[in-house]
């Protein structure tokens, strides 16, 4: 009797899967990301994705046309989720100072919400094959236009207010993003020893060096 119930349950899930293509696509993308996080992108085979999602190979071809397109869709969703969360965490309102807006980006990027074992493994896996996979390359860059513009505008506001060289904005933006990217590498290689507070303080010191008189709050704490 129990075996019959399992068979009927499986049939019900399969019938439901056929009726809900969007749910199937999401199951496949989630299974792909989870598998990459667990065993890396090289070993993320169609068989493993199917096993994890509970869906067939035919579903991958039906919804994505093959594994390559599924990987691209997974990279796209992973990127979209990162930037949506970044937007949420850095929404300080119109009265926030440019220093606070910049440090909100730093703190968000170093937060456990964004910087965690799953996300770093997935991000580095995608970055590792981006040069040979144009689809993934489109979604694995840290140079998101909106994020770059947010930082650059904030640095320019600081220059206008304090009399610093406005030309520093581009260097400060690139340097901040490069430091954050390096922190993700450091976290991946030593998760136990990584200090989010220390990483944030290091970036603040870098910015205080570029903009004397700014970013110096909390440096001695």
mmCIF file with all atom_site columns, C-alpha atoms in Angstrom:
data_model
loop_
_atom_site.group_PDB
_atom_site.id
_atom_site.type_symbol
_atom_site.label_atom_id
_atom_site.label_alt_id
_atom_site.label_comp_id
_atom_site.label_asym_id
_atom_site.label_entity_id
_atom_site.label_seq_id
_atom_site.pdbx_PDB_ins_code
_atom_site.Cartn_x
_atom_site.Cartn_y
_atom_site.Cartn_z
_atom_site.occupancy
_atom_site.B_iso_or_equiv
_atom_site.pdbx_formal_charge
_atom_site.auth_seq_id
_atom_site.auth_comp_id
_atom_site.auth_asym_id
_atom_site.auth_atom_id
_atom_site.pdbx_PDB_model_num
ATOM 1   C CA . UNK A 1 1   ? 0.000  0.000  0.000   1.00 0.00 ? 1   UNK A CA 1
ATOM 2   C CA . UNK A 1 2   ? 2.819  2.381  0.936   1.00 0.00 ? 2   UNK A CA 1
ATOM 3   C CA . UNK A 1 3   ? 4.612  1.659  -2.372  1.00 0.00 ? 3   UNK A CA 1
ATOM 4   C CA . UNK A 1 4   ? 1.444  2.404  -4.287  1.00 0.00 ? 4   UNK A CA 1
ATOM 5   C CA . UNK A 1 5   ? 1.086  5.735  -2.495  1.00 0.00 ? 5   UNK A CA 1
ATOM 6   C CA . UNK A 1 6   ? 4.676  6.637  -3.413  1.00 0.00 ? 6   UNK A CA 1
ATOM 7   C CA . UNK A 1 7   ? 4.065  5.767  -7.053  1.00 0.00 ? 7   UNK A CA 1
ATOM 8   C CA . UNK A 1 8   ? 0.862  7.802  -7.125  1.00 0.00 ? 8   UNK A CA 1
ATOM 9   C CA . UNK A 1 9   ? 2.658  10.708 -5.416  1.00 0.00 ? 9   UNK A CA 1
ATOM 10  C CA . UNK A 1 10  ? 5.441  10.631 -8.000  1.00 0.00 ? 10  UNK A CA 1
ATOM 11  C CA . UNK A 1 11  ? 2.900  10.550 -10.804 1.00 0.00 ? 11  UNK A CA 1
ATOM 12  C CA . UNK A 1 12  ? 1.135  13.512 -9.258  1.00 0.00 ? 12  UNK A CA 1
ATOM 13  C CA . UNK A 1 13  ? 4.373  15.475 -9.072  1.00 0.00 ? 13  UNK A CA 1
ATOM 14  C CA . UNK A 1 14  ? 5.156  14.682 -12.700 1.00 0.00 ? 14  UNK A CA 1
ATOM 15  C CA . UNK A 1 15  ? 1.687  15.742 -13.808 1.00 0.00 ? 15  UNK A CA 1
ATOM 16  C CA . UNK A 1 16  ? 2.056  18.931 -11.769 1.00 0.00 ? 16  UNK A CA 1
ATOM 17  C CA . UNK A 1 17  ? 5.473  19.528 -13.302 1.00 0.00 ? 17  UNK A CA 1
ATOM 18  C CA . UNK A 1 18  ? 4.029  19.370 -16.799 1.00 0.00 ? 18  UNK A CA 1
ATOM 19  C CA . UNK A 1 19  ? 1.358  21.913 -15.844 1.00 0.00 ? 19  UNK A CA 1
ATOM 20  C CA . UNK A 1 20  ? 3.700  24.454 -14.258 1.00 0.00 ? 20  UNK A CA 1
ATOM 21  C CA . UNK A 1 21  ? 6.603  25.269 -16.592 1.00 0.00 ? 21  UNK A CA 1
ATOM 22  C CA . UNK A 1 22  ? 7.757  28.289 -14.553 1.00 0.00 ? 22  UNK A CA 1
ATOM 23  C CA . UNK A 1 23  ? 8.011  26.160 -11.419 1.00 0.00 ? 23  UNK A CA 1
ATOM 24  C CA . UNK A 1 24  ? 10.013 23.587 -13.393 1.00 0.00 ? 24  UNK A CA 1
ATOM 25  C CA . UNK A 1 25  ? 12.426 26.221 -14.649 1.00 0.00 ? 25  UNK A CA 1
ATOM 26  C CA . UNK A 1 26  ? 12.936 27.494 -11.130 1.00 0.00 ? 26  UNK A CA 1
ATOM 27  C CA . UNK A 1 27  ? 13.509 23.980 -9.809  1.00 0.00 ? 27  UNK A CA 1
ATOM 28  C CA . UNK A 1 28  ? 16.162 23.377 -12.435 1.00 0.00 ? 28  UNK A CA 1
ATOM 29  C CA . UNK A 1 29  ? 17.920 26.697 -11.814 1.00 0.00 ? 29  UNK A CA 1
ATOM 30  C CA . UNK A 1 30  ? 17.914 26.188 -8.047  1.00 0.00 ? 30  UNK A CA 1
ATOM 31  C CA . UNK A 1 31  ? 19.170 22.625 -8.433  1.00 0.00 ? 31  UNK A CA 1
ATOM 32  C CA . UNK A 1 32  ? 21.947 23.860 -10.717 1.00 0.00 ? 32  UNK A CA 1
ATOM 33  C CA . UNK A 1 33  ? 23.085 26.551 -8.277  1.00 0.00 ? 33  UNK A CA 1
ATOM 34  C CA . UNK A 1 34  ? 22.938 24.204 -5.286  1.00 0.00 ? 34  UNK A CA 1
ATOM 35  C CA . UNK A 1 35  ? 24.886 21.530 -7.129  1.00 0.00 ? 35  UNK A CA 1
ATOM 36  C CA . UNK A 1 36  ? 27.563 24.009 -8.198  1.00 0.00 ? 36  UNK A CA 1
ATOM 37  C CA . UNK A 1 37  ? 27.878 25.169 -4.587  1.00 0.00 ? 37  UNK A CA 1
ATOM 38  C CA . UNK A 1 38  ? 28.248 21.585 -3.382  1.00 0.00 ? 38  UNK A CA 1
ATOM 39  C CA . UNK A 1 39  ? 30.583 20.005 -5.931  1.00 0.00 ? 39  UNK A CA 1
ATOM 40  C CA . UNK A 1 40  ? 31.753 22.712 -8.330  1.00 0.00 ? 40  UNK A CA 1
ATOM 41  C CA . UNK A 1 41  ? 30.762 23.515 -11.881 1.00 0.00 ? 41  UNK A CA 1
ATOM 42  C CA . UNK A 1 42  ? 32.934 20.855 -13.558 1.00 0.00 ? 42  UNK A CA 1
ATOM 43  C CA . UNK A 1 43  ? 31.070 18.021 -11.844 1.00 0.00 ? 43  UNK A CA 1
ATOM 44  C CA . UNK A 1 44  ? 27.648 19.627 -12.218 1.00 0.00 ? 44  UNK A CA 1
ATOM 45  C CA . UNK A 1 45  ? 26.303 17.232 -14.818 1.00 0.00 ? 45  UNK A CA 1
ATOM 46  C CA . UNK A 1 46  ? 22.838 16.984 -16.307 1.00 0.00 ? 46  UNK A CA 1
ATOM 47  C CA . UNK A 1 47  ? 22.348 13.764 -14.356 1.00 0.00 ? 47  UNK A CA 1
ATOM 48  C CA . UNK A 1 48  ? 23.130 15.452 -11.055 1.00 0.00 ? 48  UNK A CA 1
ATOM 49  C CA . UNK A 1 49  ? 20.850 18.376 -11.837 1.00 0.00 ? 49  UNK A CA 1
ATOM 50  C CA . UNK A 1 50  ? 18.030 15.993 -12.718 1.00 0.00 ? 50  UNK A CA 1
ATOM 51  C CA . UNK A 1 51  ? 18.599 13.971 -9.576  1.00 0.00 ? 51  UNK A CA 1
ATOM 52  C CA . UNK A 1 52  ? 18.516 17.066 -7.404  1.00 0.00 ? 52  UNK A CA 1
ATOM 53  C CA . UNK A 1 53  ? 15.521 18.707 -9.061  1.00 0.00 ? 53  UNK A CA 1
ATOM 54  C CA . UNK A 1 54  ? 13.483 15.535 -9.492  1.00 0.00 ? 54  UNK A CA 1
ATOM 55  C CA . UNK A 1 55  ? 12.946 16.416 -13.136 1.00 0.00 ? 55  UNK A CA 1
ATOM 56  C CA . UNK A 1 56  ? 13.979 14.673 -16.338 1.00 0.00 ? 56  UNK A CA 1
ATOM 57  C CA . UNK A 1 57  ? 16.619 15.517 -18.946 1.00 0.00 ? 57  UNK A CA 1
ATOM 58  C CA . UNK A 1 58  ? 13.779 16.308 -21.298 1.00 0.00 ? 58  UNK A CA 1
ATOM 59  C CA . UNK A 1 59  ? 12.710 19.163 -19.036 1.00 0.00 ? 59  UNK A CA 1
ATOM 60  C CA . UNK A 1 60  ? 16.129 20.790 -19.362 1.00 0.00 ? 60  UNK A CA 1
ATOM 61  C CA . UNK A 1 61  ? 15.901 20.649 -23.149 1.00 0.00 ? 61  UNK A CA 1
ATOM 62  C CA . UNK A 1 62  ? 12.271 21.753 -23.112 1.00 0.00 ? 62  UNK A CA 1
ATOM 63  C CA . UNK A 1 63  ? 12.830 24.844 -20.972 1.00 0.00 ? 63  UNK A CA 1
ATOM 64  C CA . UNK A 1 64  ? 16.435 25.779 -21.750 1.00 0.00 ? 64  UNK A CA 1
ATOM 65  C CA . UNK A 1 65  ? 17.485 23.915 -24.881 1.00 0.00 ? 65  UNK A CA 1
ATOM 66  C CA . UNK A 1 66  ? 20.398 22.257 -23.096 1.00 0.00 ? 66  UNK A CA 1
ATOM 67  C CA . UNK A 1 67  ? 22.837 22.506 -20.218 1.00 0.00 ? 67  UNK A CA 1
ATOM 68  C CA . UNK A 1 68  ? 24.732 25.574 -21.486 1.00 0.00 ? 68  UNK A CA 1
ATOM 69  C CA . UNK A 1 69  ? 21.600 27.704 -21.560 1.00 0.00 ? 69  UNK A CA 1
ATOM 70  C CA . UNK A 1 70  ? 20.599 26.395 -18.135 1.00 0.00 ? 70  UNK A CA 1
ATOM 71  C CA . UNK A 1 71  ? 23.965 27.472 -16.736 1.00 0.00 ? 71  UNK A CA 1
ATOM 72  C CA . UNK A 1 72  ? 23.477 30.920 -18.263 1.00 0.00 ? 72  UNK A CA 1
ATOM 73  C CA . UNK A 1 73  ? 20.012 31.185 -16.736 1.00 0.00 ? 73  UNK A CA 1
ATOM 74  C CA . UNK A 1 74  ? 21.422 30.131 -13.365 1.00 0.00 ? 74  UNK A CA 1
ATOM 75  C CA . UNK A 1 75  ? 24.167 32.770 -13.591 1.00 0.00 ? 75  UNK A CA 1
ATOM 76  C CA . UNK A 1 76  ? 21.596 35.388 -14.561 1.00 0.00 ? 76  UNK A CA 1
ATOM 77  C CA . UNK A 1 77  ? 19.376 34.577 -11.586 1.00 0.00 ? 77  UNK A CA 1
ATOM 78  C CA . UNK A 1 78  ? 22.312 34.461 -9.177  1.00 0.00 ? 78  UNK A CA 1
ATOM 79  C CA . UNK A 1 79  ? 23.435 37.917 -10.359 1.00 0.00 ? 79  UNK A CA 1
ATOM 80  C CA . UNK A 1 80  ? 19.909 39.336 -10.194 1.00 0.00 ? 80  UNK A CA 1
ATOM 81  C CA . UNK A 1 81  ? 19.440 38.074 -6.639  1.00 0.00 ? 81  UNK A CA 1
ATOM 82  C CA . UNK A 1 82  ? 22.764 39.581 -5.558  1.00 0.00 ? 82  UNK A CA 1
ATOM 83  C CA . UNK A 1 83  ? 21.996 43.036 -6.947  1.00 0.00 ? 83  UNK A CA 1
ATOM 84  C CA . UNK A 1 84  ? 18.396 43.009 -5.694  1.00 0.00 ? 84  UNK A CA 1
ATOM 85  C CA . UNK A 1 85  ? 19.677 42.327 -2.192  1.00 0.00 ? 85  UNK A CA 1
ATOM 86  C CA . UNK A 1 86  ? 22.411 44.938 -2.613  1.00 0.00 ? 86  UNK A CA 1
ATOM 87  C CA . UNK A 1 87  ? 19.768 47.505 -3.620  1.00 0.00 ? 87  UNK A CA 1
ATOM 88  C CA . UNK A 1 88  ? 17.642 46.624 -0.597  1.00 0.00 ? 88  UNK A CA 1
ATOM 89  C CA . UNK A 1 89  ? 20.528 46.865 1.871   1.00 0.00 ? 89  UNK A CA 1
ATOM 90  C CA . UNK A 1 90  ? 21.877 50.147 0.489   1.00 0.00 ? 90  UNK A CA 1
ATOM 91  C CA . UNK A 1 91  ? 18.583 52.037 0.287   1.00 0.00 ? 91  UNK A CA 1
ATOM 92  C CA . UNK A 1 92  ? 19.405 54.716 2.895   1.00 0.00 ? 92  UNK A CA 1
ATOM 93  C CA . UNK A 1 93  ? 17.095 57.416 1.610   1.00 0.00 ? 93  UNK A CA 1
ATOM 94  C CA . UNK A 1 94  ? 17.849 60.795 0.037   1.00 0.00 ? 94  UNK A CA 1
ATOM 95  C CA . UNK A 1 95  ? 19.393 62.371 3.148   1.00 0.00 ? 95  UNK A CA 1
ATOM 96  C CA . UNK A 1 96  ? 22.251 59.888 3.552   1.00 0.00 ? 96  UNK A CA 1
ATOM 97  C CA . UNK A 1 97  ? 25.752 61.270 3.183   1.00 0.00 ? 97  UNK A CA 1
ATOM 98  C CA . UNK A 1 98  ? 27.892 60.049 0.274   1.00 0.00 ? 98  UNK A CA 1
ATOM 99  C CA . UNK A 1 99  ? 30.277 58.421 2.770   1.00 0.00 ? 99  UNK A CA 1
ATOM 100 C CA . UNK A 1 100 ? 27.383 56.494 4.304   1.00 0.00 ? 100 UNK A CA 1
ATOM 101 C CA . UNK A 1 101 ? 26.137 55.387 0.872   1.00 0.00 ? 101 UNK A CA 1
ATOM 102 C CA . UNK A 1 102 ? 29.593 54.127 -0.074  1.00 0.00 ? 102 UNK A CA 1
ATOM 103 C CA . UNK A 1 103 ? 30.107 52.305 3.209   1.00 0.00 ? 103 UNK A CA 1
ATOM 104 C CA . UNK A 1 104 ? 26.628 50.801 2.900   1.00 0.00 ? 104 UNK A CA 1
ATOM 105 C CA . UNK A 1 105 ? 27.789 49.142 -0.337  1.00 0.00 ? 105 UNK A CA 1
ATOM 106 C CA . UNK A 1 106 ? 30.920 47.869 1.412   1.00 0.00 ? 106 UNK A CA 1
ATOM 107 C CA . UNK A 1 107 ? 29.023 46.568 4.421   1.00 0.00 ? 107 UNK A CA 1
ATOM 108 C CA . UNK A 1 108 ? 26.339 44.937 2.277   1.00 0.00 ? 108 UNK A CA 1
ATOM 109 C CA . UNK A 1 109 ? 28.906 43.165 0.109   1.00 0.00 ? 109 UNK A CA 1
ATOM 110 C CA . UNK A 1 110 ? 30.708 41.869 3.210   1.00 0.00 ? 110 UNK A CA 1
ATOM 111 C CA . UNK A 1 111 ? 27.507 40.891 5.011   1.00 0.00 ? 111 UNK A CA 1
ATOM 112 C CA . UNK A 1 112 ? 26.597 37.289 5.671   1.00 0.00 ? 112 UNK A CA 1
ATOM 113 C CA . UNK A 1 113 ? 23.539 37.737 3.476   1.00 0.00 ? 113 UNK A CA 1
ATOM 114 C CA . UNK A 1 114 ? 25.716 38.186 0.379   1.00 0.00 ? 114 UNK A CA 1
ATOM 115 C CA . UNK A 1 115 ? 29.114 36.845 1.419   1.00 0.00 ? 115 UNK A CA 1
ATOM 116 C CA . UNK A 1 116 ? 28.577 33.260 2.546   1.00 0.00 ? 116 UNK A CA 1
ATOM 117 C CA . UNK A 1 117 ? 29.903 29.795 1.606   1.00 0.00 ? 117 UNK A CA 1
ATOM 118 C CA . UNK A 1 118 ? 27.212 29.113 -0.983  1.00 0.00 ? 118 UNK A CA 1
ATOM 119 C CA . UNK A 1 119 ? 27.447 32.453 -2.770  1.00 0.00 ? 119 UNK A CA 1
ATOM 120 C CA . UNK A 1 120 ? 31.246 32.578 -2.912  1.00 0.00 ? 120 UNK A CA 1
ATOM 121 C CA . UNK A 1 121 ? 31.511 29.044 -4.284  1.00 0.00 ? 121 UNK A CA 1
ATOM 122 C CA . UNK A 1 122 ? 28.928 29.766 -6.963  1.00 0.00 ? 122 UNK A CA 1
ATOM 123 C CA . UNK A 1 123 ? 30.446 33.134 -7.900  1.00 0.00 ? 123 UNK A CA 1
ATOM 124 C CA . UNK A 1 124 ? 33.972 31.767 -8.201  1.00 0.00 ? 124 UNK A CA 1
ATOM 125 C CA . UNK A 1 125 ? 32.730 28.786 -10.194 1.00 0.00 ? 125 UNK A CA 1
ATOM 126 C CA . UNK A 1 126 ? 31.043 31.084 -12.705 1.00 0.00 ? 126 UNK A CA 1
ATOM 127 C CA . UNK A 1 127 ? 34.044 33.403 -12.868 1.00 0.00 ? 127 UNK A CA 1
ATOM 128 C CA . UNK A 1 128 ? 36.269 30.410 -13.522 1.00 0.00 ? 128 UNK A CA 1
ATOM 129 C CA . UNK A 1 129 ? 34.530 29.496 -16.769 1.00 0.00 ? 129 UNK A CA 1
ATOM 130 C CA . UNK A 1 130 ? 33.409 32.967 -17.876 1.00 0.00 ? 130 UNK A CA 1
ATOM 131 C CA . UNK A 1 131 ? 36.234 33.297 -20.416 1.00 0.00 ? 131 UNK A CA 1
ATOM 132 C CA . UNK A 1 132 ? 34.977 30.267 -22.322 1.00 0.00 ? 132 UNK A CA 1
ATOM 133 C CA . UNK A 1 133 ? 31.252 30.784 -21.747 1.00 0.00 ? 133 UNK A CA 1
ATOM 134 C CA . UNK A 1 134 ? 29.971 34.151 -23.097 1.00 0.00 ? 134 UNK A CA 1
ATOM 135 C CA . UNK A 1 135 ? 26.543 33.663 -21.560 1.00 0.00 ? 135 UNK A CA 1
ATOM 136 C CA . UNK A 1 136 ? 27.951 33.304 -18.068 1.00 0.00 ? 136 UNK A CA 1
ATOM 137 C CA . UNK A 1 137 ? 30.465 36.094 -18.662 1.00 0.00 ? 137 UNK A CA 1
ATOM 138 C CA . UNK A 1 138 ? 27.563 38.514 -19.093 1.00 0.00 ? 138 UNK A CA 1
ATOM 139 C CA . UNK A 1 139 ? 26.410 37.864 -15.536 1.00 0.00 ? 139 UNK A CA 1
ATOM 140 C CA . UNK A 1 140 ? 29.606 37.238 -13.580 1.00 0.00 ? 140 UNK A CA 1
ATOM 141 C CA . UNK A 1 141 ? 31.193 40.690 -13.656 1.00 0.00 ? 141 UNK A CA 1
ATOM 142 C CA . UNK A 1 142 ? 31.517 42.823 -10.530 1.00 0.00 ? 142 UNK A CA 1
ATOM 143 C CA . UNK A 1 143 ? 31.312 45.950 -12.684 1.00 0.00 ? 143 UNK A CA 1
ATOM 144 C CA . UNK A 1 144 ? 27.538 46.321 -12.642 1.00 0.00 ? 144 UNK A CA 1
ATOM 145 C CA . UNK A 1 145 ? 26.691 49.679 -14.246 1.00 0.00 ? 145 UNK A CA 1
ATOM 146 C CA . UNK A 1 146 ? 24.258 50.736 -11.530 1.00 0.00 ? 146 UNK A CA 1
ATOM 147 C CA . UNK A 1 147 ? 26.651 49.852 -8.712  1.00 0.00 ? 147 UNK A CA 1
ATOM 148 C CA . UNK A 1 148 ? 29.585 51.562 -10.426 1.00 0.00 ? 148 UNK A CA 1
ATOM 149 C CA . UNK A 1 149 ? 27.479 54.665 -11.009 1.00 0.00 ? 149 UNK A CA 1
ATOM 150 C CA . UNK A 1 150 ? 26.283 54.706 -7.397  1.00 0.00 ? 150 UNK A CA 1
ATOM 151 C CA . UNK A 1 151 ? 29.843 54.672 -6.100  1.00 0.00 ? 151 UNK A CA 1
ATOM 152 C CA . UNK A 1 152 ? 31.212 57.123 -8.651  1.00 0.00 ? 152 UNK A CA 1
ATOM 153 C CA . UNK A 1 153 ? 28.485 59.681 -7.991  1.00 0.00 ? 153 UNK A CA 1
ATOM 154 C CA . UNK A 1 154 ? 29.033 59.417 -4.239  1.00 0.00 ? 154 UNK A CA 1
ATOM 155 C CA . UNK A 1 155 ? 32.775 59.940 -4.600  1.00 0.00 ? 155 UNK A CA 1
ATOM 156 C CA . UNK A 1 156 ? 32.165 62.969 -6.836  1.00 0.00 ? 156 UNK A CA 1
ATOM 157 C CA . UNK A 1 157 ? 29.827 64.430 -4.226  1.00 0.00 ? 157 UNK A CA 1
ATOM 158 C CA . UNK A 1 158 ? 32.587 64.094 -1.644  1.00 0.00 ? 158 UNK A CA 1
ATOM 159 C CA . UNK A 1 159 ? 35.028 65.871 -3.953  1.00 0.00 ? 159 UNK A CA 1
ATOM 160 C CA . UNK A 1 160 ? 32.601 68.716 -4.611  1.00 0.00 ? 160 UNK A CA 1
ATOM 161 C CA . UNK A 1 161 ? 31.873 69.172 -0.911  1.00 0.00 ? 161 UNK A CA 1
ATOM 162 C CA . UNK A 1 162 ? 35.414 68.902 0.439   1.00 0.00 ? 162 UNK A CA 1
ATOM 163 C CA . UNK A 1 163 ? 37.512 70.240 -2.411  1.00 0.00 ? 163 UNK A CA 1
ATOM 164 C CA . UNK A 1 164 ? 39.246 66.967 -3.264  1.00 0.00 ? 164 UNK A CA 1
ATOM 165 C CA . UNK A 1 165 ? 40.276 66.131 -6.813  1.00 0.00 ? 165 UNK A CA 1
ATOM 166 C CA . UNK A 1 166 ? 37.117 65.075 -8.711  1.00 0.00 ? 166 UNK A CA 1
ATOM 167 C CA . UNK A 1 167 ? 39.307 62.874 -10.896 1.00 0.00 ? 167 UNK A CA 1
ATOM 168 C CA . UNK A 1 168 ? 39.799 60.542 -7.946  1.00 0.00 ? 168 UNK A CA 1
ATOM 169 C CA . UNK A 1 169 ? 36.223 59.274 -8.299  1.00 0.00 ? 169 UNK A CA 1
ATOM 170 C CA . UNK A 1 170 ? 37.076 56.731 -10.981 1.00 0.00 ? 170 UNK A CA 1
ATOM 171 C CA . UNK A 1 171 ? 40.134 55.452 -9.103  1.00 0.00 ? 171 UNK A CA 1
ATOM 172 C CA . UNK A 1 172 ? 38.230 55.281 -5.827  1.00 0.00 ? 172 UNK A CA 1
ATOM 173 C CA . UNK A 1 173 ? 35.375 53.384 -7.486  1.00 0.00 ? 173 UNK A CA 1
ATOM 174 C CA . UNK A 1 174 ? 37.687 50.872 -9.170  1.00 0.00 ? 174 UNK A CA 1
ATOM 175 C CA . UNK A 1 175 ? 39.771 50.476 -6.029  1.00 0.00 ? 175 UNK A CA 1
ATOM 176 C CA . UNK A 1 176 ? 36.749 49.869 -3.812  1.00 0.00 ? 176 UNK A CA 1
ATOM 177 C CA . UNK A 1 177 ? 35.339 47.220 -6.137  1.00 0.00 ? 177 UNK A CA 1
ATOM 178 C CA . UNK A 1 178 ? 38.747 45.556 -6.508  1.00 0.00 ? 178 UNK A CA 1
ATOM 179 C CA . UNK A 1 179 ? 39.180 45.406 -2.731  1.00 0.00 ? 179 UNK A CA 1
ATOM 180 C CA . UNK A 1 180 ? 35.717 43.923 -2.290  1.00 0.00 ? 180 UNK A CA 1
ATOM 181 C CA . UNK A 1 181 ? 36.401 41.313 -4.954  1.00 0.00 ? 181 UNK A CA 1
ATOM 182 C CA . UNK A 1 182 ? 39.658 40.455 -3.183  1.00 0.00 ? 182 UNK A CA 1
ATOM 183 C CA . UNK A 1 183 ? 37.785 40.054 0.091   1.00 0.00 ? 183 UNK A CA 1
ATOM 184 C CA . UNK A 1 184 ? 35.551 37.447 -1.521  1.00 0.00 ? 184 UNK A CA 1
ATOM 185 C CA . UNK A 1 185 ? 38.675 35.539 -2.567  1.00 0.00 ? 185 UNK A CA 1
ATOM 186 C CA . UNK A 1 186 ? 40.069 35.812 0.964   1.00 0.00 ? 186 UNK A CA 1
ATOM 187 C CA . UNK A 1 187 ? 36.795 34.579 2.411   1.00 0.00 ? 187 UNK A CA 1
ATOM 188 C CA . UNK A 1 188 ? 36.678 31.592 0.074   1.00 0.00 ? 188 UNK A CA 1
ATOM 189 C CA . UNK A 1 189 ? 40.216 30.517 0.966   1.00 0.00 ? 189 UNK A CA 1
ATOM 190 C CA . UNK A 1 190 ? 39.873 31.025 4.736   1.00 0.00 ? 190 UNK A CA 1
ATOM 191 C CA . UNK A 1 191 ? 36.256 31.190 5.857   1.00 0.00 ? 191 UNK A CA 1
ATOM 192 C CA . UNK A 1 192 ? 37.049 30.510 9.511   1.00 0.00 ? 192 UNK A CA 1
ATOM 193 C CA . UNK A 1 193 ? 39.761 33.138 9.770   1.00 0.00 ? 193 UNK A CA 1
ATOM 194 C CA . UNK A 1 194 ? 38.034 35.824 7.709   1.00 0.00 ? 194 UNK A CA 1
ATOM 195 C CA . UNK A 1 195 ? 36.988 38.965 9.593   1.00 0.00 ? 195 UNK A CA 1
ATOM 196 C CA . UNK A 1 196 ? 34.142 40.970 8.078   1.00 0.00 ? 196 UNK A CA 1
ATOM 197 C CA . UNK A 1 197 ? 34.843 43.827 10.470  1.00 0.00 ? 197 UNK A CA 1
ATOM 198 C CA . UNK A 1 198 ? 38.543 43.805 9.631   1.00 0.00 ? 198 UNK A CA 1
ATOM 199 C CA . UNK A 1 199 ? 37.804 43.769 5.904   1.00 0.00 ? 199 UNK A CA 1
ATOM 200 C CA . UNK A 1 200 ? 35.446 46.734 6.230   1.00 0.00 ? 200 UNK A CA 1
ATOM 201 C CA . UNK A 1 201 ? 37.970 48.664 8.326   1.00 0.00 ? 201 UNK A CA 1
ATOM 202 C CA . UNK A 1 202 ? 40.712 48.034 5.756   1.00 0.00 ? 202 UNK A CA 1
ATOM 203 C CA . UNK A 1 203 ? 38.553 49.438 2.956   1.00 0.00 ? 203 UNK A CA 1
ATOM 204 C CA . UNK A 1 204 ? 37.611 52.424 5.099   1.00 0.00 ? 204 UNK A CA 1
ATOM 205 C CA . UNK A 1 205 ? 41.315 53.142 5.710   1.00 0.00 ? 205 UNK A CA 1
ATOM 206 C CA . UNK A 1 206 ? 41.966 52.952 1.961   1.00 0.00 ? 206 UNK A CA 1
ATOM 207 C CA . UNK A 1 207 ? 39.202 55.482 1.321   1.00 0.00 ? 207 UNK A CA 1
ATOM 208 C CA . UNK A 1 208 ? 40.337 57.749 4.164   1.00 0.00 ? 208 UNK A CA 1
ATOM 209 C CA . UNK A 1 209 ? 43.764 57.823 2.535   1.00 0.00 ? 209 UNK A CA 1
ATOM 210 C CA . UNK A 1 210 ? 42.277 58.967 -0.764  1.00 0.00 ? 210 UNK A CA 1
ATOM 211 C CA . UNK A 1 211 ? 39.979 61.480 0.901   1.00 0.00 ? 211 UNK A CA 1
ATOM 212 C CA . UNK A 1 212 ? 41.681 62.920 4.006   1.00 0.00 ? 212 UNK A CA 1
ATOM 213 C CA . UNK A 1 213 ? 39.121 64.164 6.493   1.00 0.00 ? 213 UNK A CA 1
ATOM 214 C CA . UNK A 1 214 ? 36.482 61.737 5.210   1.00 0.00 ? 214 UNK A CA 1
ATOM 215 C CA . UNK A 1 215 ? 35.772 58.088 6.107   1.00 0.00 ? 215 UNK A CA 1
ATOM 216 C CA . UNK A 1 216 ? 37.740 58.472 9.335   1.00 0.00 ? 216 UNK A CA 1
ATOM 217 C CA . UNK A 1 217 ? 34.864 57.740 11.714  1.00 0.00 ? 217 UNK A CA 1
ATOM 218 C CA . UNK A 1 218 ? 35.197 54.456 13.628  1.00 0.00 ? 218 UNK A CA 1
ATOM 219 C CA . UNK A 1 219 ? 38.754 53.818 12.411  1.00 0.00 ? 219 UNK A CA 1
ATOM 220 C CA . UNK A 1 220 ? 40.041 53.661 15.965  1.00 0.00 ? 220 UNK A CA 1
ATOM 221 C CA . UNK A 1 221 ? 37.211 51.525 17.324  1.00 0.00 ? 221 UNK A CA 1
#
